[in-house]
XYZ file of C-alpha atoms in Angstrom:
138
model
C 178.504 -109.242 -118.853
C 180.741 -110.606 -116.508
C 183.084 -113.632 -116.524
C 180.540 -115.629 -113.832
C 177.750 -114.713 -115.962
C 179.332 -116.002 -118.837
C 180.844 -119.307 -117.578
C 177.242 -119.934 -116.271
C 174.960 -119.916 -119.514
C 177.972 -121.696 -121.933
C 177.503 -124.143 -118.627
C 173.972 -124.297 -118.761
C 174.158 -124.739 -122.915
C 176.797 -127.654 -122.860
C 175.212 -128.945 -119.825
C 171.488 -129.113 -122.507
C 173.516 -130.080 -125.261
C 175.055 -132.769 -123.709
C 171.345 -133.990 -122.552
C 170.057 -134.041 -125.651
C 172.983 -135.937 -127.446
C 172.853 -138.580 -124.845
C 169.612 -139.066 -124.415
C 167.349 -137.043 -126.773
C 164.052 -134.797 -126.219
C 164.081 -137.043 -122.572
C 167.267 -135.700 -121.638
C 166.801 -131.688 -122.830
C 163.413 -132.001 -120.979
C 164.323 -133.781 -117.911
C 167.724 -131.187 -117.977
C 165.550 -128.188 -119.031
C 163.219 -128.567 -115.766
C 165.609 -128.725 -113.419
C 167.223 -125.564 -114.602
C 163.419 -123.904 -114.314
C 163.161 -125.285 -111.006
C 166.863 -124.020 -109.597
C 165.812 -120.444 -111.519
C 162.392 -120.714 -109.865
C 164.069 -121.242 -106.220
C 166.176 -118.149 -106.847
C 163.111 -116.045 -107.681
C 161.476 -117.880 -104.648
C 164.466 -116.457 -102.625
C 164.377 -112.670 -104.007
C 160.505 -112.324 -103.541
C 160.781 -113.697 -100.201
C 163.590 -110.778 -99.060
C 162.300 -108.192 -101.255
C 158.735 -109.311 -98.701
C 160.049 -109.112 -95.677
C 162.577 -106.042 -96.491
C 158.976 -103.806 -97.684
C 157.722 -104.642 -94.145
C 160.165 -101.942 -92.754
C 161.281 -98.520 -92.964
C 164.554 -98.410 -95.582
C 167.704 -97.830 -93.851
C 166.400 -99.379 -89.921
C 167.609 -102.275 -88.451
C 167.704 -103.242 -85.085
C 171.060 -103.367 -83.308
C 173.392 -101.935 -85.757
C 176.512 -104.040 -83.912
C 174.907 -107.554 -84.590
C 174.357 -106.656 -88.094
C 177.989 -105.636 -88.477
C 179.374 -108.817 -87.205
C 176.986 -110.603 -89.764
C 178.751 -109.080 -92.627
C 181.742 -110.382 -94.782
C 183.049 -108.701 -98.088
C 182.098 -110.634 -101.006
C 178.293 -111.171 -99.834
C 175.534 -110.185 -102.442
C 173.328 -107.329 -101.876
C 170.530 -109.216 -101.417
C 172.405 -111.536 -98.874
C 173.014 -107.812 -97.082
C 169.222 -107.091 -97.477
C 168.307 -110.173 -95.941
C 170.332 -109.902 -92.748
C 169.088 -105.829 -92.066
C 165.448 -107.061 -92.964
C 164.792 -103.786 -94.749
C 166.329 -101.895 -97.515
C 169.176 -99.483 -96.848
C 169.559 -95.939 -97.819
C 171.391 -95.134 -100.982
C 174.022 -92.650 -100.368
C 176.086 -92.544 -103.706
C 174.532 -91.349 -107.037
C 172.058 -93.451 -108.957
C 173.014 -96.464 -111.116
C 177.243 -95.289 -110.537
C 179.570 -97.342 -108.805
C 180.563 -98.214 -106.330
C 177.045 -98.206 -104.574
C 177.069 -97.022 -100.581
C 173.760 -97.548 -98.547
C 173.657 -96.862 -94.749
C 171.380 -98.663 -92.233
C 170.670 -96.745 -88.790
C 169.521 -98.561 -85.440
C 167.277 -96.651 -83.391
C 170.321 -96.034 -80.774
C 171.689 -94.062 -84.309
C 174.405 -96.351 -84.606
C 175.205 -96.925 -87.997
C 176.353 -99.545 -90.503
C 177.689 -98.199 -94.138
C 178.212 -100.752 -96.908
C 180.024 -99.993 -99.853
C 179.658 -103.313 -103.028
C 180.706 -103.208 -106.286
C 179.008 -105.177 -108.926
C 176.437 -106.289 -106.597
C 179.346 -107.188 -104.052
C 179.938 -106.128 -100.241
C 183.979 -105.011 -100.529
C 184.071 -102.782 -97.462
C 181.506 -101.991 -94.385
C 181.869 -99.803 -91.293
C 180.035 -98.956 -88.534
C 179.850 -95.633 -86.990
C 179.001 -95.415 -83.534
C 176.739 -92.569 -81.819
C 178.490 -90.274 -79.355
C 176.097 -88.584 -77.331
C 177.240 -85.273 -76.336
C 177.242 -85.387 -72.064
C 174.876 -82.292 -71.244
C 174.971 -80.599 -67.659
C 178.279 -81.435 -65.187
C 180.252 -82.738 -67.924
C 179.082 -86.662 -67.378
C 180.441 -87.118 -63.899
């Protein structure tokens, strides 16, 4: 468990304490929906990617250069998923960190993301060199 995780439920707990000393079963209730709600729009938000990500192929996007510029460390995954529209291709070993997926473009151009803890902390993209055939490409 980490320290975000943490800070948010002893949050969530004074914030239902606090409801319910100041205003009784009214407050905990009123207090205790909206934090259903706000956990409801988050599952709204996952389903919705995790939809539109099982539409495509894993690993495709569709210009491998826009979806580069997109990207800034410290997203979430699932902010990553979002912009590629599809699921990328895991490249390091199951369940070990730090996790490494790759996304291809159908020119082959290619965008590798490295997070940690759920977290973008470095990206690249790797251009494709086509090898000139014939007269050298003059």
């Amino acid at each position: 468990m980490n320290w975000r995780t943490l800070a948010l439920t002893l949050g969530l707990a004074a914030l239902l304490y606090g409801s319910f000393r100041a205003f009784g079963w009214w407050g905990f209730s009123l207090v205790s929906s909206g934090i259903i709600f706000w956990l409801l729009q988050h599952v709204t938000r996952l389903m919705k990617t995790m939809e539109s990500a099982a539409e495509r192929p894993m690993g495709t996007l569709d210009n491998a250069v826009m979806f580069h510029a997109q990207l800034h460390p410290g997203q979430r995954l699932l902010t990553v998923i979002g912009l590629a529209r599809s699921l990328g291709q895991l490249q390091s070993a199951h369940n070990q960190q730090p996790e490494i997926f790759v996304w291809q473009d159908p020119a082959n151009d290619k965008v590798e993301c490295e997070f940690e803890q759920g977290r973008l902390v470095r990206y690249e993209l790797k251009r494709h060199t086509a090898a000139s055939e014939g007269d050298g490409g003059t």
